[in-house]
Coordinates of C-alpha atoms and ligand atoms in Angstrom, one line a residue:
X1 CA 18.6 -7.8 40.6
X2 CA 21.9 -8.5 39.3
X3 CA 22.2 -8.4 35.5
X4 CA 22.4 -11.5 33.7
X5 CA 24.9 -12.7 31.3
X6 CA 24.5 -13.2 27.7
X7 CA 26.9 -16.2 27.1
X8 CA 24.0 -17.7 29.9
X9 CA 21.3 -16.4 28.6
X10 CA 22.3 -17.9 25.0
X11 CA 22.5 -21.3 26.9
X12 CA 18.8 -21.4 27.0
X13 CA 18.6 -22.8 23.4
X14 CA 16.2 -25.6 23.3
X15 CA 12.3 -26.5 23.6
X16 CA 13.5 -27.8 27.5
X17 CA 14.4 -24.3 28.3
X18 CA 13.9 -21.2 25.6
X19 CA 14.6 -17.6 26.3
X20 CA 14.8 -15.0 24.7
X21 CA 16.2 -11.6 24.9
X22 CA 13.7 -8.3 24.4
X23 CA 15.1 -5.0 24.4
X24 CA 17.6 -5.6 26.6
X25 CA 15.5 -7.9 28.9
X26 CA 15.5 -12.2 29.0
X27 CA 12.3 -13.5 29.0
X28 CA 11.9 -17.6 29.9
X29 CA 8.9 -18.5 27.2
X30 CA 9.4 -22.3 27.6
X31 CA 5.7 -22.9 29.3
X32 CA 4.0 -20.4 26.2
X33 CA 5.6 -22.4 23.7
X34 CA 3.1 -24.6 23.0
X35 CA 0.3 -21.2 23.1
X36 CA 2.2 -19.2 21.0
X37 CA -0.5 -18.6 18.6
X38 CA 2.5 -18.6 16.0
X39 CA 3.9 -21.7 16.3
X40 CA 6.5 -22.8 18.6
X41 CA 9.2 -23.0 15.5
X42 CA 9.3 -19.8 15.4
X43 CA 10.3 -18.9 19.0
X44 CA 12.8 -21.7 19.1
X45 CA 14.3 -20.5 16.3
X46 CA 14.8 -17.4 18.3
X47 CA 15.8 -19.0 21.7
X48 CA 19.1 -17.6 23.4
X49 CA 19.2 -14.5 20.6
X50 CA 18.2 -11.0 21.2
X51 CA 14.5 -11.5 19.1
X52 CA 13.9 -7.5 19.4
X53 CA 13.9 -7.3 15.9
X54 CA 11.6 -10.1 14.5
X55 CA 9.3 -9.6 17.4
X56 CA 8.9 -5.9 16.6
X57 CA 7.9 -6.6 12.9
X58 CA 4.8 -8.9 14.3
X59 CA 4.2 -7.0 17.6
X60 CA 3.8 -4.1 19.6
X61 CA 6.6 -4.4 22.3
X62 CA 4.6 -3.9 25.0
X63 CA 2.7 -7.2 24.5
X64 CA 5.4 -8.9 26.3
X65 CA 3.2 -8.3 29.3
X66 CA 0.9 -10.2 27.8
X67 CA 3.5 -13.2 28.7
X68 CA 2.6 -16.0 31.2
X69 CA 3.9 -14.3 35.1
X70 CA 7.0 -15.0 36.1
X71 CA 8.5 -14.8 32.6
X72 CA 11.0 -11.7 33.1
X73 CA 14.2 -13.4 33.9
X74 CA 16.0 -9.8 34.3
X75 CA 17.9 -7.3 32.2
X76 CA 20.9 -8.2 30.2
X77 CA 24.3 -6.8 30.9
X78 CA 24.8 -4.7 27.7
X79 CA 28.2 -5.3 28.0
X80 CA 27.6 -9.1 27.3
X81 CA 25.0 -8.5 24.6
X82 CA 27.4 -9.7 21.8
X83 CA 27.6 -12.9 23.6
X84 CA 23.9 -14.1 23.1
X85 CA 23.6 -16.8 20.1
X86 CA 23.3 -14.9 16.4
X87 CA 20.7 -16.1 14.3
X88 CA 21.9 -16.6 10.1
X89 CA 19.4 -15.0 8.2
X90 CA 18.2 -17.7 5.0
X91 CA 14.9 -16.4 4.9
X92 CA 15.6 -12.8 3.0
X93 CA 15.6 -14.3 -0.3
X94 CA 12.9 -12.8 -2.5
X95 CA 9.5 -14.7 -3.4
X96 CA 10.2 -14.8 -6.8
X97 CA 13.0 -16.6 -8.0
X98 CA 13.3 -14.7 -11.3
X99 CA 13.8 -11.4 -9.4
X100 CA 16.2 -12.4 -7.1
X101 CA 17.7 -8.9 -7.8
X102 CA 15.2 -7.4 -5.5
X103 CA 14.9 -5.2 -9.2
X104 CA 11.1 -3.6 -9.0
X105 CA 9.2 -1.9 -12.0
X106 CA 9.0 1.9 -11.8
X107 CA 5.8 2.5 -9.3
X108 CA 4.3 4.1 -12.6
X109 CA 4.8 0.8 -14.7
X110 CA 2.0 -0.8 -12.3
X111 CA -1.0 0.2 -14.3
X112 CA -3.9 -2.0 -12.9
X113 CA -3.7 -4.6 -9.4
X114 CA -2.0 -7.3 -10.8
X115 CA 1.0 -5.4 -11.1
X116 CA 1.7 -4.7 -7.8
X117 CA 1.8 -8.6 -6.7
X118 CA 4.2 -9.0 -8.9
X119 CA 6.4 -6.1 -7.7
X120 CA 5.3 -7.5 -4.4
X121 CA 6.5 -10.9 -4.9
X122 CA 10.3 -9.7 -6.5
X123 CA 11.0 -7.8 -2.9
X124 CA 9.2 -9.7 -0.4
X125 CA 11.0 -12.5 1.8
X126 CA 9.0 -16.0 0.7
X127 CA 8.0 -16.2 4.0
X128 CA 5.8 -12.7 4.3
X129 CA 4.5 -13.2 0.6
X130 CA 3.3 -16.5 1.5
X131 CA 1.7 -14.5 4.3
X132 CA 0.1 -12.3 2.4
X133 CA -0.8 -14.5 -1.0
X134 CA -1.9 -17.7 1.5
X135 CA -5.3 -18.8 1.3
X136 CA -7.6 -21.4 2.7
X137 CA -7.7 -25.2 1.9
X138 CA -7.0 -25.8 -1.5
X139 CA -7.6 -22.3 -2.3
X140 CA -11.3 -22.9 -4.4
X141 CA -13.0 -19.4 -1.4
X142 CA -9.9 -17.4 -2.8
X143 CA -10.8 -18.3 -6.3
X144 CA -14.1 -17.5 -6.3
X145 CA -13.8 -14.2 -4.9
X146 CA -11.4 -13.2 -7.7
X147 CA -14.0 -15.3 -10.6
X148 CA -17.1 -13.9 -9.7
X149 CA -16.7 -10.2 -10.3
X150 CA -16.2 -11.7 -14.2
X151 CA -19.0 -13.1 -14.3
X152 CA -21.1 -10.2 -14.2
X153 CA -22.0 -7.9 -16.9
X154 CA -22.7 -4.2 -17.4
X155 CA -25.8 -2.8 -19.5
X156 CA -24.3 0.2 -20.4
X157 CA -26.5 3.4 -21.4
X158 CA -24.7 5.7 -24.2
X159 CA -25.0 9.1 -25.2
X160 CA -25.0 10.4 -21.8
X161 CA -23.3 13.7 -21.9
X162 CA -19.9 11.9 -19.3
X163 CA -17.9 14.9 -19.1
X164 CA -17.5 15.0 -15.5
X165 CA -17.9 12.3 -12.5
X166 CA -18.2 11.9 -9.3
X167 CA -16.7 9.6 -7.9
X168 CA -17.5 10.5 -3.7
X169 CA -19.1 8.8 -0.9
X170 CA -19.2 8.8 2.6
X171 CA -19.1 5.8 5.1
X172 CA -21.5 6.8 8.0
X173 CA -21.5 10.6 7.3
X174 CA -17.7 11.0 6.4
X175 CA -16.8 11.2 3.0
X176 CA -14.4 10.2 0.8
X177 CA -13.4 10.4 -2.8
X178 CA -14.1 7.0 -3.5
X179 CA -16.4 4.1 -2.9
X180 CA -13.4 1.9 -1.5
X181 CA -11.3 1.7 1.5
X182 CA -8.4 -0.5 2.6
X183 CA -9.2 -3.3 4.5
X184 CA -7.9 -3.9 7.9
X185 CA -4.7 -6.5 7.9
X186 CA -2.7 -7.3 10.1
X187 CA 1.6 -7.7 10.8
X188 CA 2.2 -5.3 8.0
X189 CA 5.4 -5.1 9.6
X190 CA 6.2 -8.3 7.5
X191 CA 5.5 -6.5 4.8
X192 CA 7.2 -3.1 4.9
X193 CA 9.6 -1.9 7.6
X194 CA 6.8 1.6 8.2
X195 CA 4.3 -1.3 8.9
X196 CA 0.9 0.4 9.1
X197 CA 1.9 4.0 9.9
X198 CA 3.6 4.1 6.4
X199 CA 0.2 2.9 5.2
X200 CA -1.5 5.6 7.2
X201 CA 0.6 8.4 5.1
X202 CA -0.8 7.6 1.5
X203 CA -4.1 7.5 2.9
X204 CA -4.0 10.7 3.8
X205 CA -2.5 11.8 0.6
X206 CA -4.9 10.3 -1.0
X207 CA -8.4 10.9 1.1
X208 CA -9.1 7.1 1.3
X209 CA -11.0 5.6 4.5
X210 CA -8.9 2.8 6.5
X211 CA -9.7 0.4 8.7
X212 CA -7.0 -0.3 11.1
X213 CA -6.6 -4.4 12.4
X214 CA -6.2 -5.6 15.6
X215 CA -3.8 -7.6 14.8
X216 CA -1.4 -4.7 13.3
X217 CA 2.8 -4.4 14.3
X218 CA 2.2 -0.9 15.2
X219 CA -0.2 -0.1 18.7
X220 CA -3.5 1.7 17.4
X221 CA -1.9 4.8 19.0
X222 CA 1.2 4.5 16.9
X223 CA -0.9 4.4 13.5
X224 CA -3.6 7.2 14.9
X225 CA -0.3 9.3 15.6
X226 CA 1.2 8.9 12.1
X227 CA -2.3 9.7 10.6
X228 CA -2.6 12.9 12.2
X229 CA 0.8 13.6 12.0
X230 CA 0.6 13.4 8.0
X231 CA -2.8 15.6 8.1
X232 CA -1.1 18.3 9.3
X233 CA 1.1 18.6 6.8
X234 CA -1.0 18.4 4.1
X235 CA -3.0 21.7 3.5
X236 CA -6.5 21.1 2.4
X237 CA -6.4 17.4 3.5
X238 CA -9.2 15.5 2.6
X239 CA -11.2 14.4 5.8
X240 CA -10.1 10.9 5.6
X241 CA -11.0 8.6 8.4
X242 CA -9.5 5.5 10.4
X243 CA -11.7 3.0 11.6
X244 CA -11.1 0.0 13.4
X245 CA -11.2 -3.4 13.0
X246 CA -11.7 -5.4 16.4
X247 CA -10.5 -8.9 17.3
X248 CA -12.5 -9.1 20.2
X249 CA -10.2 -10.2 23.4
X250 CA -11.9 -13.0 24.8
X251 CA -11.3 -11.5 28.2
X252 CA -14.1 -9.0 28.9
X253 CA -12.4 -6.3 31.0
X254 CA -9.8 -6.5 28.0
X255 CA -12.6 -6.5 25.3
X256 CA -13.7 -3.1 27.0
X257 CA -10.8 -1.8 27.6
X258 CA -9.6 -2.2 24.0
X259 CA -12.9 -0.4 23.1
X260 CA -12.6 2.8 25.2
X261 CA -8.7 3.0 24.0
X262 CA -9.3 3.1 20.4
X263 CA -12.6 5.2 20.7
X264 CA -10.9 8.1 22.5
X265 CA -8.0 7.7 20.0
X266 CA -10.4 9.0 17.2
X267 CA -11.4 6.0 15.5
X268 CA -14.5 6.4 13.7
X269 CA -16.5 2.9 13.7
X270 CA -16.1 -0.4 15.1
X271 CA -15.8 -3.5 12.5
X272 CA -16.0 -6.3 14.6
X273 CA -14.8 -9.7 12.5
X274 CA -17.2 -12.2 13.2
X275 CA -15.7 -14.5 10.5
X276 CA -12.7 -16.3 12.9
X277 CA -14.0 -17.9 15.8
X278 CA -11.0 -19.8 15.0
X279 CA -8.3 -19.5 12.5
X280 CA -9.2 -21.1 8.9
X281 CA -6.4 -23.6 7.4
X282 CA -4.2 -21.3 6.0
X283 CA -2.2 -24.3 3.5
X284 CA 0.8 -22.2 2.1
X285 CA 1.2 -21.3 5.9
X286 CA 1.1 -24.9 7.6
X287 CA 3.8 -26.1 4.4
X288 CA 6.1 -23.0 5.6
X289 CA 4.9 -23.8 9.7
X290 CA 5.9 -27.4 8.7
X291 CA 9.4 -26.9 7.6
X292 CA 10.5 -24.4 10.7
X293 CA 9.6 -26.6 13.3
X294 CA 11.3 -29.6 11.1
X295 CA 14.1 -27.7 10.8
X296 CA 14.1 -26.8 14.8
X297 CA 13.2 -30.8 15.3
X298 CA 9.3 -30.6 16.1
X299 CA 8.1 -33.0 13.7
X300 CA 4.4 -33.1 14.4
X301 CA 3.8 -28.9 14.4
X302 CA 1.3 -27.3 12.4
X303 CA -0.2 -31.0 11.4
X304 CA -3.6 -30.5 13.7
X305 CA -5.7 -28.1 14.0
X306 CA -6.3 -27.7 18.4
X307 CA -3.7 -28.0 21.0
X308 CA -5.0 -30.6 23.0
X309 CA -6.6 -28.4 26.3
X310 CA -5.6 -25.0 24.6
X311 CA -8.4 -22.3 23.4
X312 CA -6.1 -21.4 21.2
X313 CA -6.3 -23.2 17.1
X314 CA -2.6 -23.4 15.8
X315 CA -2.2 -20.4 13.9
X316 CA 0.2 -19.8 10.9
X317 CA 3.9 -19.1 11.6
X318 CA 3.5 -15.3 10.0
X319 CA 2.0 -12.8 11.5
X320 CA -1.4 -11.3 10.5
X321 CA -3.1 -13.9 13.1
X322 CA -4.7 -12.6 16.0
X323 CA -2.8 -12.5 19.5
X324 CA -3.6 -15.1 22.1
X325 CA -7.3 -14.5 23.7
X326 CA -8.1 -13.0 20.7
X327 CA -10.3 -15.6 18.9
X328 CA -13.1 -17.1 20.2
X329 CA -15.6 -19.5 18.8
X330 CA -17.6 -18.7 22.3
X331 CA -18.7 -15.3 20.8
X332 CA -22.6 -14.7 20.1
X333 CA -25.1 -12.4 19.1
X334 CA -25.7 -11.6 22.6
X335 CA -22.4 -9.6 22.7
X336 CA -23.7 -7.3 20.6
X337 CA -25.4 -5.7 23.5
X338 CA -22.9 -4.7 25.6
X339 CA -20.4 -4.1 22.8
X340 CA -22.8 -1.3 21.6
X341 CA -23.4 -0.1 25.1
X342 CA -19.6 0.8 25.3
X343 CA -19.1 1.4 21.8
X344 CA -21.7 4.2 21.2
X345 CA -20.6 4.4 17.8
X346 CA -21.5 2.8 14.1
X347 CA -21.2 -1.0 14.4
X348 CA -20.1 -2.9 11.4
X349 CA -20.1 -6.8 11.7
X350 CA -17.5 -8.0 9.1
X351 CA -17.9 -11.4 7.7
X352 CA -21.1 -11.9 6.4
X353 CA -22.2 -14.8 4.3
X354 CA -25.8 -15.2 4.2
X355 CA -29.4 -13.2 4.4
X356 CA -29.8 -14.8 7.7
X357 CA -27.5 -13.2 9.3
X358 CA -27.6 -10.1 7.2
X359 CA -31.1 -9.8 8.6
X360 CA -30.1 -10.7 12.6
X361 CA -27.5 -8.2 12.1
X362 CA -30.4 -5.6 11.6
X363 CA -32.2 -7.0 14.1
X364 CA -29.5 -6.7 16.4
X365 CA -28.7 -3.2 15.8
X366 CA -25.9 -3.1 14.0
X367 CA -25.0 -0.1 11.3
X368 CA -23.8 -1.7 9.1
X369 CA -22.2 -5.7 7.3
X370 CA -19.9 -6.3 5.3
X371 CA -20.2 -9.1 2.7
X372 CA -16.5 -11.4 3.3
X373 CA -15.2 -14.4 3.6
X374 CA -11.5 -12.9 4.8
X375 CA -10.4 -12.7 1.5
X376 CA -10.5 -16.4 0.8
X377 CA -8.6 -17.6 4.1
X378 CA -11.3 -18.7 6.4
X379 CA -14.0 -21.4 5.2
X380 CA -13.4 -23.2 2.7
X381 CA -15.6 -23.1 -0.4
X382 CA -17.2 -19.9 1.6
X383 CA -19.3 -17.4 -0.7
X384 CA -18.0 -15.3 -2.6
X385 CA -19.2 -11.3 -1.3
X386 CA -21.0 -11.0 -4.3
X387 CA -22.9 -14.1 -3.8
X388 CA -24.4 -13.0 -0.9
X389 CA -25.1 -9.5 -2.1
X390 CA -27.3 -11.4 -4.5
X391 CA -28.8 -13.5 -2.1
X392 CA -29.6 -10.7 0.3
X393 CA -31.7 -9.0 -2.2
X394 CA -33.5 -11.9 -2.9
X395 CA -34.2 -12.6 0.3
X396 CA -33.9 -10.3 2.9
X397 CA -33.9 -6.9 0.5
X398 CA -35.1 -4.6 3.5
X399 CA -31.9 -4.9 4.8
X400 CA -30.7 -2.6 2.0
X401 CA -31.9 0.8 2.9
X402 CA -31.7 0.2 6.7
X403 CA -27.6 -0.8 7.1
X404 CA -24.6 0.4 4.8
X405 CA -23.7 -2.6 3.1
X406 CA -19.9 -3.1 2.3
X407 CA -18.5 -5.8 0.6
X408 CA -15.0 -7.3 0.1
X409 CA -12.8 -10.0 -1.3
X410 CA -11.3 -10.4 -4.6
X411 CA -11.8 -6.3 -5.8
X412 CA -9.4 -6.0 -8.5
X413 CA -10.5 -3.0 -10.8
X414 CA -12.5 -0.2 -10.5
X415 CA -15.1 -1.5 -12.6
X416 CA -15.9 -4.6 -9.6
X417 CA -16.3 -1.6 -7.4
X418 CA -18.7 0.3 -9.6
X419 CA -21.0 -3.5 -10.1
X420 CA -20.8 -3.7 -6.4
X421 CA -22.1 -0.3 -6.5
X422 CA -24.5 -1.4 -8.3
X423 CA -25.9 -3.9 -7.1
X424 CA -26.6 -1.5 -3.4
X425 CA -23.0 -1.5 -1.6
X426 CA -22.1 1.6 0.2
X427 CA -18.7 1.3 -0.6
X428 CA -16.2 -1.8 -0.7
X429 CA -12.8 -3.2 0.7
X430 CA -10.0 -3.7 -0.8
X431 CA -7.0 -5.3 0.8
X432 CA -4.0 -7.2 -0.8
X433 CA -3.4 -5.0 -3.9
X434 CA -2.6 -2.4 -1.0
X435 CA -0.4 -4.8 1.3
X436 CA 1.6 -5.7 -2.2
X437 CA 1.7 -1.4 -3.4
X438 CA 2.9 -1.3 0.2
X439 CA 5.4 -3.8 0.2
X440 CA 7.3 -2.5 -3.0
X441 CA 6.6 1.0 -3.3
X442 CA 5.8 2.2 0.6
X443 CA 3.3 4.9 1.1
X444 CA 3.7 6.0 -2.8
X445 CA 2.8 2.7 -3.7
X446 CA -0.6 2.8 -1.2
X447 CA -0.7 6.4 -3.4
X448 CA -0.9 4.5 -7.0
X449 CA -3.0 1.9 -5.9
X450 CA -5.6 4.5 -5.1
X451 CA -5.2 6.2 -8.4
X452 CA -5.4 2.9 -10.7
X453 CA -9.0 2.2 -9.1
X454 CA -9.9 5.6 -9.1
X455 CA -9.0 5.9 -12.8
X456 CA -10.6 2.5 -13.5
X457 CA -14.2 3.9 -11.4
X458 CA -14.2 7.0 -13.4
X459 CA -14.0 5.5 -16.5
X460 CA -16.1 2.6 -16.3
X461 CA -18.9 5.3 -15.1
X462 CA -18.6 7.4 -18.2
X463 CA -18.7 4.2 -20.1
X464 CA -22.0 2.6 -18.3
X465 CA -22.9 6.3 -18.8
X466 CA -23.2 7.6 -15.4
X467 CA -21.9 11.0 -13.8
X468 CA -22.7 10.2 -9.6
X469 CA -22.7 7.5 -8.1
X470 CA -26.3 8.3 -6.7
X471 CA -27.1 6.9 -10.3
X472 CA -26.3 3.5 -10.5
X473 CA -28.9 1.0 -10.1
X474 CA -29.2 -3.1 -10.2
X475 CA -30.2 -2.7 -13.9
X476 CA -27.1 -1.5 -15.0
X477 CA -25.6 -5.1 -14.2
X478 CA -26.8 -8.1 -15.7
X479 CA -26.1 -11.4 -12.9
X480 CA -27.9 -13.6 -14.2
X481 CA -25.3 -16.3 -14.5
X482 CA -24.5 -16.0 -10.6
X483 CA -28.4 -15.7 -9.4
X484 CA -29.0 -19.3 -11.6
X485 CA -26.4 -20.6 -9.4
X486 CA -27.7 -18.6 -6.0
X487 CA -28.9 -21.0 -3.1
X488 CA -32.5 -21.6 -3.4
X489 CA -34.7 -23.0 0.0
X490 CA -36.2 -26.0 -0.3
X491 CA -39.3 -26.0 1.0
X492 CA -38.5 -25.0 4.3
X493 CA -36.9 -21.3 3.8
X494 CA -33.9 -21.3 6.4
X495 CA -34.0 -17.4 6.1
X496 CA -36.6 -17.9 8.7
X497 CA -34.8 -19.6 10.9
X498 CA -33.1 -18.3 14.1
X499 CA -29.4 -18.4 15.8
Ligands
LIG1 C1 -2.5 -10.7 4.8 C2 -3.9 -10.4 5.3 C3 -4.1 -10.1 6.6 C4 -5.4 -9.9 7.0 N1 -5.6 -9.6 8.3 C5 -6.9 -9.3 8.8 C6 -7.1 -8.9 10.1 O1 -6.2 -8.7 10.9 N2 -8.4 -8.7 10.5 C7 -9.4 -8.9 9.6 O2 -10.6 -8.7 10.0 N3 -9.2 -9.3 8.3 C8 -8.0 -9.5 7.9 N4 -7.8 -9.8 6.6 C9 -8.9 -9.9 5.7 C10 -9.1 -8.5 5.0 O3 -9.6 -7.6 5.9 C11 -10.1 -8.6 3.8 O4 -11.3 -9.2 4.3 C12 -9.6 -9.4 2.6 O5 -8.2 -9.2 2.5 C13 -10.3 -8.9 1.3 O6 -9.9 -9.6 0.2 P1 -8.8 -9.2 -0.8 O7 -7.4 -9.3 -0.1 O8 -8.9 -10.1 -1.9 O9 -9.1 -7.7 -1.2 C14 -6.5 -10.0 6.1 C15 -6.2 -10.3 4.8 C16 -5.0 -10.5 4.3 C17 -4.7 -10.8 2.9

């Protein structure tokens, strides 16, 4: 095949006929335009440039095969390379107008959470905080998750000789340090040029469990690679684990195949997100969605929610979103049998949100739930994790000592882990004050995020007076204020009812 030339290939500019270049190689993505689950704005934008770049901070590169056949065009002669159409780059500003000077505190200036947003949001491109920050509808799921730890109360014990703590547990046998882990999120290479592998390294530092997305920049072989790599250097590591957070493809044979890859890599358990059939209106997203494809002349993107005929919802212009075929609303409990066949290995269904389905996860088999509503970008006006914590021991308490129980959403201090504790979590996610330590600080900033909560834990057990966490019961919290607001049956209790 005789190489193509890049003053041609930079021709191919417009939604009639878009390529694009990819490591080296023009691809004609005119017919996926209207699938790409990010928009078609933002491969226009891209069209007759060499997109190696952008594409690699969303994607693998490999999932260019994943391309409709008969997309390869051919290689690019790399003497014509300089030809194809340069893109101006007005996106890098920062989020935060009153840092424009990309100045960040010192990593030890960030103290508790909050701070790292805000270091966050003085480096970060608009676009990828808006990725990060966005949340669903008008934002009231997001809210709540962040309110309702406050409105909680400890019933602290004094007197108790605190000296020491310990703040361990382990998620299905493997132990960690601390009751938290990072949640799985995806396109951290929006967020930080390492993506997830620079992630991986202050997890090991640290000895802090990770879940690992589907949806991440880097191949789960990639970020396994990193995390071992990083183990080794460390003497005395602590035996940290990777799980993984599955997106289930809606083809089977890829669905398996997915499964067996990841399992042989090393990845400890399977949390399968059961909370996305489709993609939740991500507002912030749709505004930003909105003005690409305005300013590429596509007027009506990102105003509906279905492409007429497509399986596919319309997914926000960033990354984070999962790959085409991977949402389904066709997904039921009857998966769960073969999944587990293949899987062999602790199931975790992630996304939650009442004791029905707490108690057909049990019934199903799985290891273990955790309590979510995706951080707020899903349903709107969803329950918040601790909602249906409370709601599960009202009405489906067996549930408790039979699956581990993780919870996340909103988790901004120690002391929300230790009432989730509490209240009879195994341990709890936390995800966007590590994408925001990430994005300002890289893997020392994943490092101080650990410590901050750690710190916060330790102290807030000495406090409550506690010295293990095998101590802490539901009478050290007083919830009263959520359980008068918890759901109550009328006089037909749904908890009995089925799928
Ligand atoms: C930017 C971003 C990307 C996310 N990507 C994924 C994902 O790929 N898969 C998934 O199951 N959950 C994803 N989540 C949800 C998180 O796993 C988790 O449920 C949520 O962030 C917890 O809330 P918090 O951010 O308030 O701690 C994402 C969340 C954020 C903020």
């Amino acid at each position: 095949m005789t190489a193509l030339d890049g003053a041609e290939v930079a021709k191919h500019n417009n939604k009639k006929s878009c390529w694009i270049v990819l490591d080296s190689k023009a691809y004609d993505v005119t017919t996926f335009l209207s699938e790409h689950p990010g928009g078609a704005a933002i491969m226009l934008k891209q069209a007759g440039t060499d997109a190696t770049t952008e594409f690699k901070k969303y994607h693998p590169l490999d999932y260019v095969n994943d391309l409709p056949e008969g997309s390869l065009k051919g290689a690019v002669d790399p003497n014509t390379l300089g030809q194809l159409r340069v893109l101006k780059e007005v996106e890098a500003a920062p989020a935060s107008e009153a840092n424009a000077d990309n100045k960040i505190p010192h990593v030890s200036l960030c103290v508790s959470c909050p701070d790292f947003e805000i270091a966050a949001k003085a480096v970060l491109p608009r676009k990828s905080y808006i990725y990060a920050s966005t949340s669903a509808n008008a934002g009231l799921s997001l809210k709540g998750n962040l309110e309702d730890w406050g409105r909680i109360n400890f019933r602290p014990r004094v007197m108790r000789n605190v000296g020491d703590v310990d703040t361990r547990r382990a998620i299905f046998g493997h132990s960690s340090p601390y009751p938290f882990y990072i949640s799985p999120m995806g396109t951290l290479g929006a967020i930080h040029p390492g993506a997830e592998p620079e992630l991986a390294k202050g997890v090991v530092r640290k000895g802090c469990h990770y879940v690992v997305s589907t949806a991440s920049t880097k191949s789960s072989r990639d970020i396994m690679q990193a995390f071992v790599d990083e183990q080794k250097k460390i003497k005395d590591a602590s035996p940290t684990r990777l799980f993984f957070q599955y997106y289930m493809p809606v083809d089977r044979e890829k669905a398996l195949e997915l499964m067996r890859v990841v399992k042989k890599l090393g990845y400890k358990g399977l949390w399968i997100t059961v909370d996305t059939p489709v993609l939740g209106k991500r507002t912030a997203d749709r505004v930003l969605q909105a003005e690409e494809a305005l300013a590429v002349g596509l007027e009506e993107e990102g105003t509906s929610e279905w492409e007429a005929g497509s399986e596919n919802p319309i997914a926000p212009q960033m990354g984070g979103r999962p790959q085409r075929g991977q949402l389904s609303p066709h997904t039921t409990w009857a998966d769960l049998e073969w999944i587990r066949k293949e899987w062999g290995g602790p199931i975790v269904l992630k996304g939650i949100q009442c004791a029905d389905d707490a108690r057909l996860a049990l019934e199903y088999g799985c290891d273990g739930i955790l309590l979510s509503n995706h951080g707020g970008r899903q349903l709107h006006t969803a329950p918040s994790a601790l909602m249906t914590l409370l709601e599960i021991r009202t009405y489906c308490p067996e549930v408790l000592g039979k699956l581990e129980i993780f919870l996340d959403g909103g988790l901004r201090d120690g002391s929300d882990v230790l009432k989730a504790l509490c209240l009879g979590a195994t341990a709890v996610g936390v995800g966007r004050p590590f994408m925001y330590a990430l994005a300002a600080y890289g893997a020392q900033g994943v490092e101080r995020c650990v410590d901050v909560l750690a710190e916060e834990l330790a102290t807030g057990m000495r406090l409550l007076g506690v010295t293990s966490l095998n101590q802490v019961r539901p009478d050290m919290v007083n919830a009263q204020r959520l359980l008068n607001e918890m759901w109550r049956p009328d006089s037909t209790p749904t908890v009995k009812s089925r799928l």
